[in-house]
Short mmCIF file of C-alpha atoms and ligand atoms in Angstrom, two decimals:
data_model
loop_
_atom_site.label_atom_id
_atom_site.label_comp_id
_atom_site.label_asym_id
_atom_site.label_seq_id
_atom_site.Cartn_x
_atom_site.Cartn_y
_atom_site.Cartn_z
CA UNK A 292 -31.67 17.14 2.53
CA UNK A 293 -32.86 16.24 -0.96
CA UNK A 294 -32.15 12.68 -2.68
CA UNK A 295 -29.51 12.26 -4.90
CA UNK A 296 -30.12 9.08 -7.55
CA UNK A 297 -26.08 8.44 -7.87
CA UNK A 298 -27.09 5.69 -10.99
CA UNK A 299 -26.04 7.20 -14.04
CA UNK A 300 -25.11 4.77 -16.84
CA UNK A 301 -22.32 6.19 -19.08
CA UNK A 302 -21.13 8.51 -17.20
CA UNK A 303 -17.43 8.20 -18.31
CA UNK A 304 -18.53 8.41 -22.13
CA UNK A 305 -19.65 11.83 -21.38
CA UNK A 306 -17.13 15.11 -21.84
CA UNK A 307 -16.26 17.32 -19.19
CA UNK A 308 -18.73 19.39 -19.61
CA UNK A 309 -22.00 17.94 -19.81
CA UNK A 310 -20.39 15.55 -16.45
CA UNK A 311 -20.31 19.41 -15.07
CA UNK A 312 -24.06 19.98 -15.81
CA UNK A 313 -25.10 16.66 -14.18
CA UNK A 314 -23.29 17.15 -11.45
CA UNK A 315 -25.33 20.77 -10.75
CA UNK A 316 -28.15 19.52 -11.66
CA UNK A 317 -28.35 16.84 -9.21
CA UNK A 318 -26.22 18.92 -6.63
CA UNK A 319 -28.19 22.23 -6.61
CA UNK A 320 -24.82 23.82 -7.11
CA UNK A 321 -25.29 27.38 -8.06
CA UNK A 322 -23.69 29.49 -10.37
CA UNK A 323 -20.38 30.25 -8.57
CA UNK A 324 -20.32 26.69 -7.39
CA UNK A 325 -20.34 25.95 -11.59
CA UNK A 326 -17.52 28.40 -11.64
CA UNK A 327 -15.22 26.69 -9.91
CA UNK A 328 -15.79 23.48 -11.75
CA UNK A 329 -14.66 25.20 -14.69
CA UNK A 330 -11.51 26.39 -13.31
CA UNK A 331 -9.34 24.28 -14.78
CA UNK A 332 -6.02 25.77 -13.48
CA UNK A 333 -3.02 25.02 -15.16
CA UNK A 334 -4.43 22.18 -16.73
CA UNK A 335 -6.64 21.57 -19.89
CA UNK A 336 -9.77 19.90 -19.34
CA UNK A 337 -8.54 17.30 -22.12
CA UNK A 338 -5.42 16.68 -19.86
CA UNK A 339 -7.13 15.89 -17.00
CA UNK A 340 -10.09 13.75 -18.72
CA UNK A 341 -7.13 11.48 -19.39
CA UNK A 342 -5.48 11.51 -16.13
CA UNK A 343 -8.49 9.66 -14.34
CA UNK A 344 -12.15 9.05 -14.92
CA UNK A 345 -15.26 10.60 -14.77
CA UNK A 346 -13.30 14.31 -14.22
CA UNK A 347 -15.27 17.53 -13.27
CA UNK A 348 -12.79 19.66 -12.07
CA UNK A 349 -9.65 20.25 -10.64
CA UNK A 350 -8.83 20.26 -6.95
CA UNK A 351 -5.79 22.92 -6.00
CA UNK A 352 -3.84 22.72 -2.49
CA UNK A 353 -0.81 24.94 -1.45
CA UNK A 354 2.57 24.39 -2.94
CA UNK A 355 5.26 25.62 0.12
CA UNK A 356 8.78 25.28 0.04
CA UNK A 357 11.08 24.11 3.10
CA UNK A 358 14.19 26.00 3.41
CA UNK A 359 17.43 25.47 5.50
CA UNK A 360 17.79 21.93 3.85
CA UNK A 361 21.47 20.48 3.86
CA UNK A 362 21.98 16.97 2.96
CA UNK A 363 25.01 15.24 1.95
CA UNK A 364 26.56 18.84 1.83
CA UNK A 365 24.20 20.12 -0.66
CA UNK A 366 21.43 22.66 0.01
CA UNK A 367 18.09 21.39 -1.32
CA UNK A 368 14.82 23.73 -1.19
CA UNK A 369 11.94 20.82 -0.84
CA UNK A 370 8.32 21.52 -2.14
CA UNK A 371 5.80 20.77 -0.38
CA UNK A 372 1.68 20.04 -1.28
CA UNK A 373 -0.20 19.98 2.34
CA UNK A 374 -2.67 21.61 3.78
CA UNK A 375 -2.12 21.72 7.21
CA UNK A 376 -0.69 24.65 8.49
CA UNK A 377 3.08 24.67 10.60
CA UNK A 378 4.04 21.62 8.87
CA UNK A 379 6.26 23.36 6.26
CA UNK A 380 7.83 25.86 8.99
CA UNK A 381 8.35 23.17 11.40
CA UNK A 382 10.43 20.87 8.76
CA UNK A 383 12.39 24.31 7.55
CA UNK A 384 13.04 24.85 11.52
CA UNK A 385 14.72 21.52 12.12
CA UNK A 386 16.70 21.57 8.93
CA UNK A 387 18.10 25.02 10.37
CA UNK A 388 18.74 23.36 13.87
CA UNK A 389 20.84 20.00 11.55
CA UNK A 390 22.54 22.51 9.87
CA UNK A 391 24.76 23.60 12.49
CA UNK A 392 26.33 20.26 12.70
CA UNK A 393 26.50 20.18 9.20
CA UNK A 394 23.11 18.61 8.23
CA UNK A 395 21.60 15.60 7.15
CA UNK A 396 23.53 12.40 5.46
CA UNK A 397 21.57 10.26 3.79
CA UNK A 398 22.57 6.54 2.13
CA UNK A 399 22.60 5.80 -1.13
CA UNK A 400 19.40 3.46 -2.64
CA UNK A 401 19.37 0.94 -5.03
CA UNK A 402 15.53 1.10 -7.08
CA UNK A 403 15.19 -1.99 -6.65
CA UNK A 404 11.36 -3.24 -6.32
CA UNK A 405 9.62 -6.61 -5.58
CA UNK A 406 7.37 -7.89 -8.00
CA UNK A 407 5.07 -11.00 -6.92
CA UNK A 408 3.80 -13.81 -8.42
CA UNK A 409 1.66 -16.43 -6.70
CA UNK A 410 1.63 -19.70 -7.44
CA UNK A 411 -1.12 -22.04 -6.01
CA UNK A 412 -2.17 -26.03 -6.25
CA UNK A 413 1.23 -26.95 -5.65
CA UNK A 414 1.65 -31.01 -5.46
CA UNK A 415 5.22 -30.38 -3.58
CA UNK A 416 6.44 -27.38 -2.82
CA UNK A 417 9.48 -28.15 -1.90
CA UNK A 418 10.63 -29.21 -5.41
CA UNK A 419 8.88 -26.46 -7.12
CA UNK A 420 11.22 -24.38 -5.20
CA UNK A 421 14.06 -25.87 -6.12
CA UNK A 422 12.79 -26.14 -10.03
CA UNK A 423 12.52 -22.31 -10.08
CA UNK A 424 16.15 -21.74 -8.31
CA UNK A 425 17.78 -24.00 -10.96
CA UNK A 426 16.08 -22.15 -13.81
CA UNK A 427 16.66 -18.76 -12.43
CA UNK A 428 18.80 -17.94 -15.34
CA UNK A 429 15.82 -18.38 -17.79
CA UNK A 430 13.10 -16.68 -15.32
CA UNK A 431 15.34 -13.72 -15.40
CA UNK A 432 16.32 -13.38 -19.22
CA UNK A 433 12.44 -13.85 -20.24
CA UNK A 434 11.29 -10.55 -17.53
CA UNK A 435 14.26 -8.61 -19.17
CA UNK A 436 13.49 -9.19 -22.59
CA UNK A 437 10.25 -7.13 -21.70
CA UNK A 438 12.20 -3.64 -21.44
CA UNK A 439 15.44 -3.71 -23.29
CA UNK A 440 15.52 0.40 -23.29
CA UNK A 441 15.65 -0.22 -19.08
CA UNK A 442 18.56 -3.28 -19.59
CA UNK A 443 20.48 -1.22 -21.97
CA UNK A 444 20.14 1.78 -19.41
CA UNK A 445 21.71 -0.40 -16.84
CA UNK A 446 18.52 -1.61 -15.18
CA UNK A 447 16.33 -4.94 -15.31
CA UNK A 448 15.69 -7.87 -13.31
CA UNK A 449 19.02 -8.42 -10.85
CA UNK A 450 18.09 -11.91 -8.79
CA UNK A 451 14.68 -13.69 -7.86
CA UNK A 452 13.69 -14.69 -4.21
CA UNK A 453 11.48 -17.38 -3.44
CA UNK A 454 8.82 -17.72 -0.11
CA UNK A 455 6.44 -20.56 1.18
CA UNK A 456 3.68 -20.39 3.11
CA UNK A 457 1.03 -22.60 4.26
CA UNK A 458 -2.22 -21.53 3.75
CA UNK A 459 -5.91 -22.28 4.16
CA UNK A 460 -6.21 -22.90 -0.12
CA UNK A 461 -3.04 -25.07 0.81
CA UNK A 462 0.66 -24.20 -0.21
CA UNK A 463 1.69 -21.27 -2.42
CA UNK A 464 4.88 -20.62 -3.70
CA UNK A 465 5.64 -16.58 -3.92
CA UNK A 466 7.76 -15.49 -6.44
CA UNK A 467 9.75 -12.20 -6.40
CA UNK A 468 11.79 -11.00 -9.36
CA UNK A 469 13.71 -8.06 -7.68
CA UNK A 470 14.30 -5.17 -10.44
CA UNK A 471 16.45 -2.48 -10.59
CA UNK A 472 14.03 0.12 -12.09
CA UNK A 473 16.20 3.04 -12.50
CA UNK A 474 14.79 6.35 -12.31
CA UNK A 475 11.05 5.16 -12.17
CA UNK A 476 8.68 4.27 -9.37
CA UNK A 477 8.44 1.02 -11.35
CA UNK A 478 5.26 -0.19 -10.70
CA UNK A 479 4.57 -0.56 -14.22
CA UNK A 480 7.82 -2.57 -15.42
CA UNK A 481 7.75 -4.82 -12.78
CA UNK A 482 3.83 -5.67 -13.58
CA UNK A 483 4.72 -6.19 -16.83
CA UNK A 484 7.95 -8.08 -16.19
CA UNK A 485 5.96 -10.54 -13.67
CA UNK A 486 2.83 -10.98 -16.11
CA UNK A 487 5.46 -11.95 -19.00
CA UNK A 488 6.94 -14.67 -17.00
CA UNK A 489 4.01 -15.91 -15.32
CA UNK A 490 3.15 -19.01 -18.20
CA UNK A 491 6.77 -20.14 -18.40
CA UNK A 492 6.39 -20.51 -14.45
CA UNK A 493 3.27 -22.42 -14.77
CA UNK A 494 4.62 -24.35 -17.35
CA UNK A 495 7.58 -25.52 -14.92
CA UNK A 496 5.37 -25.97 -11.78
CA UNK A 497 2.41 -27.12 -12.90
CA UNK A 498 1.20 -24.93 -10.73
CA UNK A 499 -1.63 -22.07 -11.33
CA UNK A 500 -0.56 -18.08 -10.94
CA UNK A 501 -2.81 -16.06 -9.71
CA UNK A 502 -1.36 -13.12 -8.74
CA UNK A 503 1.21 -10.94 -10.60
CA UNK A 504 1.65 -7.41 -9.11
CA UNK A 505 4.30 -4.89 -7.24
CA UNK A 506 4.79 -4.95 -3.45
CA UNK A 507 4.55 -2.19 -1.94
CA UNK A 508 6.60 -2.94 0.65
CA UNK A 509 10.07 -2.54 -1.02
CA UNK A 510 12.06 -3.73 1.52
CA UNK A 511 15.17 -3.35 -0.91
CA UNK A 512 14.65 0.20 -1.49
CA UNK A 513 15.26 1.44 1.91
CA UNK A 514 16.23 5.14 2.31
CA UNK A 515 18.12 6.34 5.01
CA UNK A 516 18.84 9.59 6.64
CA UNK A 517 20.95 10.81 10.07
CA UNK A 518 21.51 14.09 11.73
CA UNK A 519 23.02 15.19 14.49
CA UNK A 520 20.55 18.18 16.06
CA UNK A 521 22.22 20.89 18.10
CA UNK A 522 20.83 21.27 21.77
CA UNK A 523 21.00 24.51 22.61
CA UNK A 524 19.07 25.30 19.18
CA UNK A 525 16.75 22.83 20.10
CA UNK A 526 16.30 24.14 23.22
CA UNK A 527 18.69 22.59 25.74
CA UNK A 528 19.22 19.38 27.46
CA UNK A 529 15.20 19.30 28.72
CA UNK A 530 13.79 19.27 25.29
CA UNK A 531 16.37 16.35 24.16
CA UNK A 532 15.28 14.28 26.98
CA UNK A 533 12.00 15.34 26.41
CA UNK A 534 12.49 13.87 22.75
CA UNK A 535 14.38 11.05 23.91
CA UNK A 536 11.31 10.41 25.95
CA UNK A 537 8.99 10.78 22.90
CA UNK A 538 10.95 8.33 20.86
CA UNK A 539 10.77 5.55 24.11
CA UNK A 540 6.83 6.25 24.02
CA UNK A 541 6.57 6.03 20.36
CA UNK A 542 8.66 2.38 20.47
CA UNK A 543 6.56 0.48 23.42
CA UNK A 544 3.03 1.83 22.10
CA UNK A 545 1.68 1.21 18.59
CA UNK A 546 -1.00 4.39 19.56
CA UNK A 547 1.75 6.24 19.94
CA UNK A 548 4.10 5.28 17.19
CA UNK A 549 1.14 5.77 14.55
CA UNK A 550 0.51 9.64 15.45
CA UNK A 551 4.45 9.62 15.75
CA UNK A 552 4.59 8.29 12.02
CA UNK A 553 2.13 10.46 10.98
CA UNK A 554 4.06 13.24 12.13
CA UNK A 555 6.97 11.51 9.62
CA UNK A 556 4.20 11.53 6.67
CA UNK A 557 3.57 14.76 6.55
CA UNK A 558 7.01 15.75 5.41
CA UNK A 559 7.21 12.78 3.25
CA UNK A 560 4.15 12.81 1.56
CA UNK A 561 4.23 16.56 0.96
CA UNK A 562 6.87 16.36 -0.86
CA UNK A 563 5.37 12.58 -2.79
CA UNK A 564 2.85 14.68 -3.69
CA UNK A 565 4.58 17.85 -5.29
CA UNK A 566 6.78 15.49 -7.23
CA UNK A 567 3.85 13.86 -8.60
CA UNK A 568 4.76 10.51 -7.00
CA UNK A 569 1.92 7.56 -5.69
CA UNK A 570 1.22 8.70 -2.36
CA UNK A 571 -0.48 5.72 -1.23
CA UNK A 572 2.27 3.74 -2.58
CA UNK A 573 4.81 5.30 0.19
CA UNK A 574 1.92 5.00 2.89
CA UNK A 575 1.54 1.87 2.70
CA UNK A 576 5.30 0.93 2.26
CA UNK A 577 6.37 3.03 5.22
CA UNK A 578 3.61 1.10 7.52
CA UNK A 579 4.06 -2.02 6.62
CA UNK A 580 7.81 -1.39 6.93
CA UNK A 581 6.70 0.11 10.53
CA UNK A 582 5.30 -3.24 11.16
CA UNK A 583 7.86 -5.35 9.91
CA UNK A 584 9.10 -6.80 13.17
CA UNK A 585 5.67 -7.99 14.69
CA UNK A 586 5.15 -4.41 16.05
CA UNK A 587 4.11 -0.84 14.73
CA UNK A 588 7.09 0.60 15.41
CA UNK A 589 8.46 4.12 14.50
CA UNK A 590 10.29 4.90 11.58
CA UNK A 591 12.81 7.00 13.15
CA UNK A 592 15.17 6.34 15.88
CA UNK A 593 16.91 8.80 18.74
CA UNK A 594 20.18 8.46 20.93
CA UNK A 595 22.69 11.54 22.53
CA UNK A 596 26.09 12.38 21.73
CA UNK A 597 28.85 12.87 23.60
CA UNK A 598 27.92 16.47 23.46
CA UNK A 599 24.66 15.92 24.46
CA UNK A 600 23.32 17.17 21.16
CA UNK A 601 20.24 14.88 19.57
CA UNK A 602 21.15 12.20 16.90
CA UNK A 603 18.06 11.29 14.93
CA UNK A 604 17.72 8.70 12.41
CA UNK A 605 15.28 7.43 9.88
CA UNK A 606 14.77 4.36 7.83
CA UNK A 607 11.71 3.25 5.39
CA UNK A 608 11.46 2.06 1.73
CA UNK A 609 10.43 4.80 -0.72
CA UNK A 610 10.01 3.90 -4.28
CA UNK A 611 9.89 7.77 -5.86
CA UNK A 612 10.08 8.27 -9.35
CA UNK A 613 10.89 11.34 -11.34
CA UNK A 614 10.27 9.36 -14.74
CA UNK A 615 6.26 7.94 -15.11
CA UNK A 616 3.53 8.35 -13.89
CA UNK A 617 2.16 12.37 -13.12
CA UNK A 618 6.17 13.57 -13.03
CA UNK A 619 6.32 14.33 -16.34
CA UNK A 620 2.84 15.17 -17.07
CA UNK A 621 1.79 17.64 -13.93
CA UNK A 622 3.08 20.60 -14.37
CA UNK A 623 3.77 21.69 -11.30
CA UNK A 624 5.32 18.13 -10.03
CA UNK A 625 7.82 19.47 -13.34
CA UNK A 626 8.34 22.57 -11.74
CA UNK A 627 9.09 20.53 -7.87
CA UNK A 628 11.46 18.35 -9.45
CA UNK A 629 13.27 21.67 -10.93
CA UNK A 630 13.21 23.14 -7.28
CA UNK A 631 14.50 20.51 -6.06
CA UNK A 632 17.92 20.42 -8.64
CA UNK A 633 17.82 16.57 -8.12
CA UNK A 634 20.23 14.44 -10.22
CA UNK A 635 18.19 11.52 -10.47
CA UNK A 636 15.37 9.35 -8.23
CA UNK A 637 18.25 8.39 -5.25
CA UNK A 638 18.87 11.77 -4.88
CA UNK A 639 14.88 12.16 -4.11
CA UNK A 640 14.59 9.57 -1.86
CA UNK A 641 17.81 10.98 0.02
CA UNK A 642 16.14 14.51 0.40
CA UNK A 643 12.71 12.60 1.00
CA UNK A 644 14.61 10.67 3.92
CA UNK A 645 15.72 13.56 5.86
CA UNK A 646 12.17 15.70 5.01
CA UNK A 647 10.48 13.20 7.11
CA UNK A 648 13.44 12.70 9.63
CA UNK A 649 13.19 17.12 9.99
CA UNK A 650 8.96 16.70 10.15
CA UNK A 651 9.77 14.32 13.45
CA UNK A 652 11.85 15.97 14.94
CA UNK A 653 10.10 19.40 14.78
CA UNK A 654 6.88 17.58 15.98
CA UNK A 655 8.73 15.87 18.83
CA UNK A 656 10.61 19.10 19.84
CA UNK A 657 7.07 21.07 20.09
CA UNK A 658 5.36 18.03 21.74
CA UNK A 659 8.38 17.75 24.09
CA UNK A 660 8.28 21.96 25.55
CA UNK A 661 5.42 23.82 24.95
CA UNK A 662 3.35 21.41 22.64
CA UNK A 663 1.86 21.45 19.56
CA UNK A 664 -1.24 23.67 19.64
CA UNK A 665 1.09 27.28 19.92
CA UNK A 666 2.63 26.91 16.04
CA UNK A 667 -0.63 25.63 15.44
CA UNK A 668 -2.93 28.24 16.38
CA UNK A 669 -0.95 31.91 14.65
CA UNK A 670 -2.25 29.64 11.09
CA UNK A 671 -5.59 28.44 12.23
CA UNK A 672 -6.29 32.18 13.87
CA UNK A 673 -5.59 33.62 10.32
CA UNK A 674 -7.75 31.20 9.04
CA UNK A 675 -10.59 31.67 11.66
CA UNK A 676 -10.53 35.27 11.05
CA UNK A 677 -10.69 35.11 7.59
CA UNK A 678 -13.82 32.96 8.19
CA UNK A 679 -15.89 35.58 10.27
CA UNK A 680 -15.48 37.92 7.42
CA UNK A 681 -12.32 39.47 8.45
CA UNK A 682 -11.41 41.63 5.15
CA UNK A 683 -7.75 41.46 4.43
CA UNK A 684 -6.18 44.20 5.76
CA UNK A 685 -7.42 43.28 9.48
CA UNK A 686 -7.11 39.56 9.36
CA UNK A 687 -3.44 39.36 11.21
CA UNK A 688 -4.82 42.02 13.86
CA UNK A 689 -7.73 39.88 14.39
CA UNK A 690 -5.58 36.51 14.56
CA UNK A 691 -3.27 38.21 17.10
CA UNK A 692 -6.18 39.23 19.29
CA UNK A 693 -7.91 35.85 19.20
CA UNK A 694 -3.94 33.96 19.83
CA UNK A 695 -3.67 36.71 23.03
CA UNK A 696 -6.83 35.98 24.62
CA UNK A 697 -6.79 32.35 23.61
CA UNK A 698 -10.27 32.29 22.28
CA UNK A 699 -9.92 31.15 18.35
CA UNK A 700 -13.18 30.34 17.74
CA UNK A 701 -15.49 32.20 15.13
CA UNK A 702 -17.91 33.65 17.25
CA UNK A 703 -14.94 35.68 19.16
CA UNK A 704 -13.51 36.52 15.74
CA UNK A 705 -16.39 38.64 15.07
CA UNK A 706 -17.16 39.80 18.21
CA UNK A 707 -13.06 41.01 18.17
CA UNK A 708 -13.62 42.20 14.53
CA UNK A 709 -16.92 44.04 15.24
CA UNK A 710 -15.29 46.13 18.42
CA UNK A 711 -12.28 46.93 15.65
CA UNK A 712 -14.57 48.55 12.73
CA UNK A 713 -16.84 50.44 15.17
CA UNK A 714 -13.74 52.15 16.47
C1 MEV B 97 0.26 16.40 13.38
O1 MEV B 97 -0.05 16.47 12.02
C2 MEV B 97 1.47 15.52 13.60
C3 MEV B 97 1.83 15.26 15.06
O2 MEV B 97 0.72 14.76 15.76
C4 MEV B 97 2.98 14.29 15.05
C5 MEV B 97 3.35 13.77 16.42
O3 MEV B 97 2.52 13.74 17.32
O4 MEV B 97 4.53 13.36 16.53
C6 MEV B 97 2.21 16.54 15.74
#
């Protein structure tokens, strides 16, 4: 392995381009290595130069769309961006199994987002506390006056929350202006919003600020979604119990509810991603949410009917956005949000809700009869096959062989493929 010398001062200054030649040059990449560099897509290289820095490239992954989708008595068809295979079948496969009992229902969210400030070297903190409450009126009317376009829309700062804790740089008063954002993520207006109050509260507590940013954790933008899941399509009364079982694993044991929440992400961040939304914005929300009670819980909940039919639920914040950010500016998160013939941003969140609600309870029903690997492995064999050479027209008859004699491995794939073309 050769050296690489990563230092290279002014990078970022540089176009597209010459960052391209750079980048072969000190990566030995060879001509059709270039090529793909240069294949910009759909974009322009000037777009995505301003997206980020330091650009070379573009980076495609699949687009799929889940299909069977009823929620709140509307069909939805839900983009997806993932690369892992069965992920996009399993979600359409439990949306087909809701629908029967007439789908998904899924609350209605208020944007409403948390924007801290920190205050620090607090003499009392008990009267700062009060100071801020009695001056609410005036906190509030000097964050709106930051965005009148989102006030006159209907939006802006609705109340302010205060909490104390003791810490090891001494007492520090936490500020949150809640803000009804509207159609946005809102990241950006409740920055702003915190940043532009920040010297009047410093002013009034003689205090010093810090910290002026979002949280993540938007505990007052919690979507939530419910089905009822038919048994026999699931499977019968094994499989629920089998799930039911699942769900009581996932709720004693953190190792368990993470992989179970993962299982949750993949719907939910498939479709973050096609809309063009901050992915590691609803990651971290939906964890910390998971934590929230002193445990890693899971995000979803399971109980029986009467009938004896599965009733799933699911509950997490999820600030989406179809204004900002990439949503307007990626093309194909424009396209998604067309797919998806949303209204406005509760109407994502609602379909975003049951996605990851669907994602669970596929995972759960595979885990729960004859596990994961069989969906798995028809993809991966394709895949596999395509990677010993396989030319197109053989690859399924390859995949088949390698599924039926349970040997998807590379080596087998040509082996398999060899015996085929001698023939
Ligand atoms: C794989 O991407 C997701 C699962 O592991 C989720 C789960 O175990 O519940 C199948």
């Amino acid at each position: 392995m050769k050296e690489i010398n990563s230092k290279i001062s002014g990078f970022y200054k540089l176009s597209v381009e010459e960052r391209q030649k750079i980048i072969a040059e000190k990566a030995d990449l060879n001509e059709d290595e270039l090529n793909l560099l240069k294949n910009f897509g759909y974009f322009k290289s000037e777009q995505l130069d301003t997206m980020i820095e330091n650009v070379i490239g573009s980076y495609q992954l699949p687009f799929g769309i889940a299909c069977n989708f009823k929620i709140n008595g509307k069909d939805f068809l839900i983009p997806m961006v993932i690369e892992e295979p069965s992920v996009v079948a399993a979600a359409s496969n439990a949306a087909r199994i809701a629908r029967k009992q007439g789908g998904f229902q899924s609350n209605k969210v208020k944007a409403i987002m948390i924007s801290q400030i920190q205050i620090t070297n607090l003499k009392n903190i008990g009267d700062v506390e009060k100071e801020i409450i009695a001056n609410k009126q005036k906190i509030i009317e000097l964050a709106n006056e930051k965005d009148p376009l989102l006030i006159k829309l209907g939006g802006g700062v609705i109340d302010i929350e205060t909490r104390k804790f003791n810490t090891n740089y001494g007492d520090m008063l936490i500020v949150h202006l809640l803000v009804d954002v509207l159609d946005a993520m809102g990241a950006n207006v409740v920055n702003t919003m915190a940043e532009a109050v920040s010297p009047y509260l410093e002013e009034l507590t003689k205090g010093k600020i810090f910290l002026r940013i979002v949280s993540n954790l938007a505990t007052h933008r919690l979507a939530k979604s419910k089905a009822i899941f038919d048994k026999e399509l699931l499977g019968g009364e094994e499989v629920v119990d089998g799930i039911l079982n699942a769900y009581e694993f996932a709720r004693v044991d953190p190792y368990r509810a993470a992989t179970h929440n993962k299982g949750i992400m993949n719907g939910i961040i498939a479709l973050t991603l096609a809309t063009g939304n901050d992915t590691r914005a609803i990651e971290s929300g939906a964890h910390a949410y998971a934590s929230l009670k002193g445990q890693y819980s899971p995000l979803t909940k399971y109980s029986k009917d009467d009938s004896g039919n599965l009733v799933g639920e699911i509950e997490l914040p999820l600030a989406l956005g179809i204004i900002g950010g990439m949503t307007k500016i990626h093309p194909m998160a424009r396209l998604a949000i067309k797919i998806l013939n949303i209204e406005n941003t509760e109407e994502l969140c609602q379909v975003t809700a049951a996605l990851g609600l669907a994602q669970n309870v596929a995972a759960l029903r595979a885990l729960a009869s004859e596990g994961i690997q069989k969906g798995h492995m028809g993809l991966h064999s394709r895949n596999i096959a395509k990677l010993a050479g396989t030319p197109d027209h053989l690859v399924e008859k390859v995949a088949k062989i390698l599924v039926q004699d349970k040997k998807i491995r590379i080596d087998y794939a040509k082996e398999v493929l060899e015996k085929l073309t001698k023939n």
